[in-house]
Amino acid sequence: MSALPFTRRAGVLPGYGLSLGITLFTVCLMVLLPLTALIVKASGVDWSDFSTSITGPRARAAFALSVGASLAAALVNGVFGTLVAWVLVRYRFFGRRVLDALVDLPFALPTAVAGIALATVYGQDGWLGSLLEPHGISVAYTRLGVTVALVFVGLPFVVRTVEPVLHELDPKVEEAAATLGASRVATFFRVIFPTFAPALLTGVSLAFARGLGEYGSIIFISGNMPLRTEIVPLLIVTKLEQYDYAGATAVAVVMLAVSFALLLLVNLFQARVRRARGLR
Amino acid sequence: MSVTVEGLTKKFAPGGRPAVHQATFTAPSGAITTLLGPSGSGKTTVLRMIAGLEAADAGTVRLGALDCTRLPVRERGVGVVFQGYALFKHLSVRRNIAFGLEVRRRPKAEIDRRVEELLALVQLEALGDRLPDQLSGGQQQRVAFARALAIEPRVLLLDEPFGALDSRVRVELRTWLAELHRKTHLTTILVTHDQDEALELSQQVVVMNEGRIEQIGSPDEIYDRPATAFVAAFIGNANVLRGTVKEGQAALGAHALGALGSAPEGSAVQAFVRPDEVKLARADPDAPAMSLGLVEALTRIGGFVKVGLRLPSGERLTVELGKAEFEALSVSQGDRVLVDLGGAKIFVEDYSI
Amino acid sequence: MSATGSDAIREPALVRYSAIAVAIAFLGLSVVVPLASVLVQAFGQGAGRFLAALREPETWAAIRLTLLTAAISVPLNTAFGVAAAWLIARYDFRGKGVLTTLIDLPFSISPVIAGLIFVLLFGRQGLFGPLLEAHDVQIIFAVPGIVLATTFVTLPFVAREVLPLMQSQGSNEEEAALTLGASGWQVFFRVTLPKIRFGLVTGVILCNARAMGEFGAVSVVSGHVRGLTNTMPLQVEILYNEYNLVGAFSVASLLTLLAMVTLVAKKLLERSKAVRR
């Protein structure tokens, strides 16, 4: 009987039919159908158009910027996100609760608001921009600005992925290391870091994936100059505004492929780590 | 009301080993029947099929004369005490007990009266307004009983009801359950892996292993006359000795035991002897070494002494002696003692007497 | 300040203080400063200018459209989320993994692509474009498109909060309710719903915050018709690009307030959940 999809093992809890009906209906209508539209459109695109859309200098520059800035921001968050998670889990200090709540702000704050706020703060007359400009560091309308926006957006991904693992860490393991003669630094790198490294990688990958697709918080600070500060999502929007649906679709498909490949890799890696550690 | 299951079978993974295979037994009306077995033996699955929480792949479940194999859970009228109790954490003790009556839309006055009766029955009158998390394990367990009894069930099904409690509370609650049963006379099926619980509480024991029923009988029958090697080993933490059939007897090293009749010569034999069934005697210093056991370890545990012996065959044997008995024997580590395995139960492979 | 753990495994005070200082400085620069700037820009020229900015008819229309969109998307996703979580947590069936991935998919898709797929579906050149045009129905560059894109983007929120909760709680209490004679809906309303209520409310709040704040996806499908298809975040963009900073930041501060209320509510719910346990 389990040869057909969606046949279940017989149990007694009611509501299987109803919940299956609602879920399948919604997923088909809201997820599968629109994705099919994307695939149908992409497969209808002439191959040479497709490759021009994604290998032209403008597209190449956009991909390079999106990948480069997302990666840089994810790495920055990898370092500082770990530090923030560590401080939140291990230390008790005045204002810890506020700090904890602030970590989630980038999740909750609409991206457009973050975008205009960052653009204003880092603008020439902004609070931080006016401090940095005299030293020759311009953030607004540069690739650095794109990275800064992505650091803002990606922070909670790293903190909230690493935090639970640090929380679960048994202090007895560290005490054992100390009784065996390890220094605090040695304990951190030999005992603690290996424990949360997989979670850190996941968090950094999630931040990276989110960075690739991010739009609202970047477009205000980046200035959107083709070949220089134009990100991939903006390229899609621009092509749509010019009614170049085929071009937009081509770029979108490549971007989707990149982020799915990344997520797939992370999942495979995690499965391997779990297996190697004998979990599940 | 009696409960009869016939040919009950359940497979969880297609192609896998059945969790329960062809289980057939009757739980007599008004008695406590225990399903006893190690974890993974399928006893809980049998209970869940009787409750209607799992659908049987084959076989029937009857409550009295009524075939309820296809009857939905909510219409079976069985009272279930779950492992871990499954109390509704968001409801007070009172509302937990009232739940079954509320969903039946009984009049408020009747519900209130019934709940008070049950609170008195389980001796929790003062705790009716607490939430389950504010109670001790033993108290939660009694709430679970009261909740199951509230719907005036035809039968009471208990899934490891004392499993999560520490040993002192377990023993107390056993006595309490026996008393409760004397008051209610409800047909009860109890699932447990604890043989003391089974032997103390039940009128009938069903021993299960790997999805199959090994033996059905009274506690005394199960203890005194195990039907299979598994039951002999499982009940009473018996020592296992291996040997072969020789001239109609089981040859275990220097010991020859039992009358095996027509058992084929040379077949493998298993003998099970409980630590309190072995008799020891001081050995004559000149006695042949073959029939003696070497005392390897002595451990005093309160009122009795655990003696670790090594037989000439190399097999180890654990023996328990009362303190007085041990003192009379007066042996110490390194001594040799005469070993009498007369109480052993013997099973010839694929053949039993 | 203090640290958790025993004395033996505690870092020296200097290390602890430095770590805390760096963490605070990092979050201060990257989160607090932008947040503060929104409020200063909005209220810097007085509450009167702030209120006047919100009273602009186009801004007012954007607020109404945002509320309408959330009022449709959030209940739909709540019903869906609970049904999907129940299905995945309670039953074993083939295709469960694929279904879970599909439900999570909107999280891993760029908002811009989320908008694009609806344009490709219902836009003039889209799959259903000719059909919709023949019946004179407009979805893209109209309110239905905004609702659709918002619902897509926020689809996983409730399911994501409720599913792990249902999985960790198991179904013992539901089974107990069934043996006591409860019907399916009685089990749901009397046992399941109270069990998941904190997670459910958290999911609804997060779903609502995203529904009201979504920018990329809505931007692609809205067509920016002033007073008609602009939501609050889109209005922020338009006002900002017109150098109407007070206007832009006034609307932005409303959205910031929403975000802060959302966060505080989430924290409070997490705490009461912890206390409950």
CSV table of C-alpha atoms in Angstrom, one decimal, chain B residues 65-349:
chain,number,residue,atom,x,y,z
B,65,ALA,CA,-19.0,-10.7,22.7
B,66,LEU,CA,-18.5,-7.5,20.6
B,67,ASP,CA,-16.1,-7.6,17.7
B,68,CYS,CA,-14.5,-4.2,17.9
B,69,THR,CA,-11.5,-4.7,15.5
B,70,ARG,CA,-12.8,-1.9,13.2
B,71,LEU,CA,-14.4,0.2,15.9
B,72,PRO,CA,-12.8,3.7,16.2
B,73,VAL,CA,-10.9,4.4,19.5
B,74,ARG,CA,-13.4,6.9,20.8
B,75,GLU,CA,-16.3,4.4,20.6
B,76,ARG,CA,-14.5,1.5,22.3
B,77,GLY,CA,-14.9,2.8,25.8
B,78,VAL,CA,-11.5,1.6,27.0
B,79,GLY,CA,-9.7,3.4,29.8
B,80,VAL,CA,-6.1,3.8,29.0
B,81,VAL,CA,-3.3,4.9,31.4
B,82,PHE,CA,-0.4,5.9,29.1
B,83,GLN,CA,3.3,5.4,29.6
B,84,GLY,CA,4.3,8.9,30.9
B,85,TYR,CA,0.6,9.5,31.6
B,86,ALA,CA,-0.1,11.9,28.7
B,87,LEU,CA,-2.0,14.2,31.0
B,88,PHE,CA,-3.3,17.4,29.5
B,89,LYS,CA,-0.7,19.9,30.7
B,90,HIS,CA,-2.8,23.0,30.2
B,91,LEU,CA,-5.8,21.6,32.2
B,92,SER,CA,-6.1,21.3,36.0
B,93,VAL,CA,-6.4,17.9,37.6
B,94,ARG,CA,-10.1,18.4,37.9
B,95,ARG,CA,-10.5,19.3,34.2
B,96,ASN,CA,-8.2,16.4,33.2
B,97,ILE,CA,-10.5,14.0,35.0
B,98,ALA,CA,-13.6,15.7,33.6
B,99,PHE,CA,-12.4,15.6,30.0
B,100,GLY,CA,-14.0,12.4,28.9
B,101,LEU,CA,-17.3,13.5,30.4
B,102,GLU,CA,-17.1,17.0,29.0
B,103,VAL,CA,-16.6,15.7,25.4
B,104,ARG,CA,-19.7,13.5,26.0
B,105,ARG,CA,-21.6,16.7,27.0
B,106,ARG,CA,-22.8,15.3,30.3
B,107,PRO,CA,-24.6,17.7,32.6
B,108,LYS,CA,-22.3,19.9,34.6
B,109,ALA,CA,-23.7,18.7,38.0
B,110,GLU,CA,-23.1,15.1,37.1
B,111,ILE,CA,-19.5,15.8,35.9
B,112,ASP,CA,-18.7,17.7,39.1
B,113,ARG,CA,-20.1,14.9,41.3
B,114,ARG,CA,-18.2,12.2,39.4
B,115,VAL,CA,-14.9,14.2,39.5
B,116,GLU,CA,-15.2,14.6,43.3
B,117,GLU,CA,-15.8,10.8,43.6
B,118,LEU,CA,-12.8,10.0,41.6
B,119,LEU,CA,-10.6,12.5,43.3
B,120,ALA,CA,-11.5,10.7,46.6
B,121,LEU,CA,-10.9,7.3,45.0
B,122,VAL,CA,-7.4,8.3,44.1
B,123,GLN,CA,-6.8,10.3,47.3
B,124,LEU,CA,-6.2,13.6,45.6
B,125,GLU,CA,-9.1,15.6,47.0
B,126,ALA,CA,-6.9,18.5,47.9
B,127,LEU,CA,-5.0,18.8,44.6
B,128,GLY,CA,-8.0,19.2,42.2
B,129,ASP,CA,-7.0,22.7,41.1
B,130,ARG,CA,-3.3,22.0,40.5
B,131,LEU,CA,-1.8,21.7,37.0
B,132,PRO,CA,-0.2,18.3,36.2
B,133,ASP,CA,3.3,19.8,36.3
B,134,GLN,CA,2.8,20.8,39.9
B,135,LEU,CA,2.3,17.2,41.0
B,136,SER,CA,4.8,14.4,41.8
B,137,GLY,CA,5.2,11.5,39.5
B,138,GLY,CA,3.1,9.2,41.7
B,139,GLN,CA,0.3,11.8,41.9
B,140,GLN,CA,0.3,12.4,38.2
B,141,GLN,CA,0.0,8.7,37.8
B,142,ARG,CA,-3.1,8.6,40.0
B,143,VAL,CA,-4.7,11.4,38.0
B,144,ALA,CA,-4.1,9.4,34.9
B,145,PHE,CA,-6.0,6.5,36.5
B,146,ALA,CA,-8.8,8.7,37.6
B,147,ARG,CA,-9.1,10.2,34.1
B,148,ALA,CA,-9.3,6.8,32.6
B,149,LEU,CA,-11.8,5.6,35.1
B,150,ALA,CA,-14.1,8.7,34.7
B,151,ILE,CA,-15.6,7.4,31.4
B,152,GLU,CA,-16.6,4.1,33.2
B,153,PRO,CA,-14.6,2.0,30.8
B,154,ARG,CA,-15.4,-1.5,29.9
B,155,VAL,CA,-11.8,-2.5,30.4
B,156,LEU,CA,-8.7,-0.7,31.8
B,157,LEU,CA,-5.5,-0.8,29.8
B,158,LEU,CA,-2.2,0.2,31.6
B,159,ASP,CA,0.9,0.8,29.5
B,160,GLU,CA,3.9,0.6,31.9
B,161,PRO,CA,2.0,2.6,34.4
B,162,PHE,CA,4.9,2.7,36.9
B,163,GLY,CA,7.7,2.9,34.4
B,164,ALA,CA,8.7,6.5,35.1
B,165,LEU,CA,8.7,6.3,38.9
B,166,ASP,CA,11.5,5.5,41.3
B,167,SER,CA,11.6,2.1,42.9
B,168,ARG,CA,10.1,2.9,46.3
B,169,VAL,CA,7.1,4.7,44.7
B,170,ARG,CA,6.6,1.8,42.3
B,171,VAL,CA,6.2,-0.7,45.1
B,172,GLU,CA,3.8,1.6,47.0
B,173,LEU,CA,1.7,2.1,43.9
B,174,ARG,CA,1.6,-1.6,43.2
B,175,THR,CA,-0.2,-2.1,46.5
B,176,TRP,CA,-2.4,0.8,45.7
B,177,LEU,CA,-3.3,-0.6,42.3
B,178,ALA,CA,-4.1,-4.0,43.8
B,179,GLU,CA,-6.5,-2.3,46.2
B,180,LEU,CA,-8.1,-0.2,43.5
B,181,HIS,CA,-8.7,-3.3,41.5
B,182,ARG,CA,-10.4,-5.0,44.5
B,183,LYS,CA,-12.7,-2.0,44.6
B,184,THR,CA,-13.5,-1.7,40.9
B,185,HIS,CA,-13.2,-5.3,39.6
B,186,LEU,CA,-12.5,-3.9,36.2
B,187,THR,CA,-11.0,-6.2,33.6
B,188,THR,CA,-7.4,-4.9,33.4
B,189,ILE,CA,-4.6,-5.5,31.0
B,190,LEU,CA,-1.2,-4.3,32.3
B,191,VAL,CA,1.9,-4.0,30.1
B,192,THR,CA,5.2,-4.2,31.9
B,193,HIS,CA,8.8,-5.4,31.6
B,194,ASP,CA,9.1,-5.8,35.4
B,195,GLN,CA,8.5,-9.4,36.4
B,196,ASP,CA,8.0,-8.6,40.0
B,197,GLU,CA,5.1,-6.3,39.0
B,198,ALA,CA,3.6,-9.1,36.8
B,199,LEU,CA,4.0,-11.8,39.4
B,200,GLU,CA,2.7,-9.7,42.3
B,201,LEU,CA,-0.3,-8.0,40.6
B,202,SER,CA,-1.8,-10.4,38.0
B,203,GLN,CA,-4.0,-13.4,37.9
B,204,GLN,CA,-2.8,-14.2,34.4
B,205,VAL,CA,0.6,-13.5,32.8
B,206,VAL,CA,1.2,-13.5,29.0
B,207,VAL,CA,4.9,-13.6,28.3
B,208,MET,CA,5.9,-12.1,25.0
B,209,ASN,CA,9.2,-12.1,23.1
B,210,GLU,CA,10.0,-10.7,19.6
B,211,GLY,CA,6.3,-10.2,18.7
B,212,ARG,CA,5.2,-13.7,19.7
B,213,ILE,CA,3.5,-15.1,22.8
B,214,GLU,CA,5.9,-17.5,24.6
B,215,GLN,CA,3.6,-18.7,27.4
B,216,ILE,CA,0.2,-17.9,29.0
B,217,GLY,CA,-0.4,-18.9,32.6
B,218,SER,CA,-0.9,-18.0,36.2
B,219,PRO,CA,2.1,-16.3,37.8
B,220,ASP,CA,3.0,-19.5,39.6
B,221,GLU,CA,2.9,-21.5,36.5
B,222,ILE,CA,5.1,-19.1,34.7
B,223,TYR,CA,7.6,-19.1,37.5
B,224,ASP,CA,7.5,-22.8,38.3
B,225,ARG,CA,6.9,-24.4,34.9
B,226,PRO,CA,8.4,-22.1,32.2
B,227,ALA,CA,7.2,-23.4,28.8
B,228,THR,CA,10.1,-22.2,26.8
B,229,ALA,CA,13.8,-21.5,27.2
B,230,PHE,CA,13.1,-17.8,26.8
B,231,VAL,CA,10.6,-17.8,29.7
B,232,ALA,CA,13.0,-19.9,31.9
B,233,ALA,CA,15.8,-17.4,31.2
B,234,PHE,CA,13.7,-14.2,31.5
B,235,ILE,CA,11.9,-15.0,34.8
B,236,GLY,CA,14.0,-15.0,37.9
B,237,ASN,CA,17.3,-13.9,36.2
B,238,ALA,CA,18.3,-17.6,35.8
B,239,ASN,CA,21.9,-18.8,35.1
B,240,VAL,CA,22.3,-20.5,31.7
B,241,LEU,CA,24.4,-23.6,31.4
B,242,ARG,CA,25.0,-25.4,28.0
B,243,GLY,CA,25.6,-29.0,27.4
B,244,THR,CA,24.5,-32.0,25.3
B,245,VAL,CA,22.2,-35.0,25.6
B,246,LYS,CA,24.0,-38.1,26.8
B,247,GLU,CA,22.3,-41.4,27.6
B,248,GLY,CA,18.9,-39.7,28.1
B,249,GLN,CA,20.2,-37.1,30.4
B,250,ALA,CA,21.6,-33.5,30.1
B,251,ALA,CA,25.3,-33.6,30.5
B,252,LEU,CA,26.6,-30.3,31.8
B,253,GLY,CA,30.3,-30.8,32.7
B,254,ALA,CA,30.3,-33.3,35.5
B,255,HIS,CA,26.6,-32.8,36.2
B,256,ALA,CA,24.0,-35.2,34.6
B,257,LEU,CA,20.5,-33.9,35.1
B,258,GLY,CA,16.9,-34.8,34.3
B,259,ALA,CA,15.3,-37.6,32.4
B,260,LEU,CA,15.1,-36.5,28.8
B,261,GLY,CA,13.4,-39.6,27.4
B,262,SER,CA,13.6,-39.9,23.7
B,263,ALA,CA,15.7,-36.8,23.1
B,264,PRO,CA,18.3,-37.6,20.3
B,265,GLU,CA,21.8,-38.3,21.7
B,266,GLY,CA,24.2,-35.4,21.2
B,267,SER,CA,21.5,-32.6,20.8
B,268,ALA,CA,22.4,-29.3,22.4
B,269,VAL,CA,20.9,-28.6,25.8
B,270,GLN,CA,20.3,-25.5,27.8
B,271,ALA,CA,19.8,-25.6,31.6
B,272,PHE,CA,18.3,-22.7,33.5
B,273,VAL,CA,18.8,-22.4,37.2
B,274,ARG,CA,17.9,-19.4,39.3
B,275,PRO,CA,20.5,-18.1,41.8
B,276,ASP,CA,18.3,-19.1,44.8
B,277,GLU,CA,17.7,-22.6,43.4
B,278,VAL,CA,21.3,-23.8,43.5
B,279,LYS,CA,22.3,-25.7,46.6
B,280,LEU,CA,25.9,-25.7,47.8
B,281,ALA,CA,27.6,-28.0,50.3
B,282,ARG,CA,31.1,-28.2,51.8
B,283,ALA,CA,33.3,-30.4,49.7
B,284,ASP,CA,35.3,-33.4,51.0
B,285,PRO,CA,38.9,-32.4,50.3
B,286,ASP,CA,39.4,-35.7,48.5
B,287,ALA,CA,36.4,-35.4,46.2
B,288,PRO,CA,37.0,-35.5,42.5
B,289,ALA,CA,37.6,-31.9,41.2
B,290,MET,CA,35.1,-32.4,38.3
B,291,SER,CA,31.9,-32.0,40.4
B,292,LEU,CA,33.1,-28.9,42.3
B,293,GLY,CA,32.8,-25.2,41.8
B,294,LEU,CA,35.5,-22.8,42.6
B,295,VAL,CA,34.4,-19.8,44.7
B,296,GLU,CA,35.7,-16.8,42.8
B,297,ALA,CA,33.8,-13.9,44.4
B,298,LEU,CA,31.7,-13.3,47.5
B,299,THR,CA,29.5,-10.2,47.7
B,300,ARG,CA,27.4,-9.5,50.7
B,301,ILE,CA,24.2,-7.6,49.8
B,302,GLY,CA,22.2,-6.8,52.9
B,303,GLY,CA,20.5,-10.0,54.0
B,304,PHE,CA,22.0,-12.3,51.5
B,305,VAL,CA,25.3,-13.2,49.9
B,306,LYS,CA,26.0,-13.5,46.2
B,307,VAL,CA,28.5,-16.3,45.5
B,308,GLY,CA,30.3,-16.2,42.1
B,309,LEU,CA,31.3,-19.8,41.1
B,310,ARG,CA,33.4,-21.1,38.2
B,311,LEU,CA,32.5,-24.6,37.2
B,312,PRO,CA,35.1,-27.0,35.8
B,313,SER,CA,33.6,-26.5,32.4
B,314,GLY,CA,34.7,-22.9,32.6
B,315,GLU,CA,31.1,-21.6,32.9
B,316,ARG,CA,30.2,-19.1,35.6
B,317,LEU,CA,27.3,-19.6,38.0
B,318,THR,CA,25.8,-17.0,40.3
B,319,VAL,CA,24.3,-18.3,43.5
B,320,GLU,CA,22.4,-16.4,46.2
B,321,LEU,CA,22.4,-17.7,49.8
B,322,GLY,CA,20.6,-16.3,52.9
B,323,LYS,CA,23.0,-14.9,55.4
B,324,ALA,CA,22.4,-17.7,57.9
B,325,GLU,CA,22.8,-20.3,55.2
B,326,PHE,CA,26.1,-18.8,54.1
B,327,GLU,CA,27.4,-18.7,57.6
B,328,ALA,CA,26.5,-22.4,58.1
B,329,LEU,CA,28.4,-23.2,54.8
B,330,SER,CA,31.4,-21.1,55.9
B,331,VAL,CA,33.5,-20.9,52.7
B,332,SER,CA,35.8,-18.2,51.5
B,333,GLN,CA,37.3,-17.2,48.2
B,334,GLY,CA,39.4,-19.9,46.5
B,335,ASP,CA,37.5,-22.7,48.2
B,336,ARG,CA,35.8,-25.5,46.3
B,337,VAL,CA,32.2,-26.4,47.0
B,338,LEU,CA,29.8,-29.1,45.9
B,339,VAL,CA,27.2,-27.8,43.5
B,340,ASP,CA,23.7,-29.2,43.3
B,341,LEU,CA,21.8,-28.1,40.2
B,342,GLY,CA,18.7,-30.2,40.9
B,343,GLY,CA,16.3,-27.3,40.5
B,344,ALA,CA,17.4,-26.6,36.9
B,345,LYS,CA,14.9,-26.4,34.0
B,346,ILE,CA,16.2,-28.2,31.0
B,347,PHE,CA,15.5,-27.4,27.4
B,348,VAL,CA,16.8,-29.5,24.5
B,349,GLU,CA,17.2,-27.5,21.3
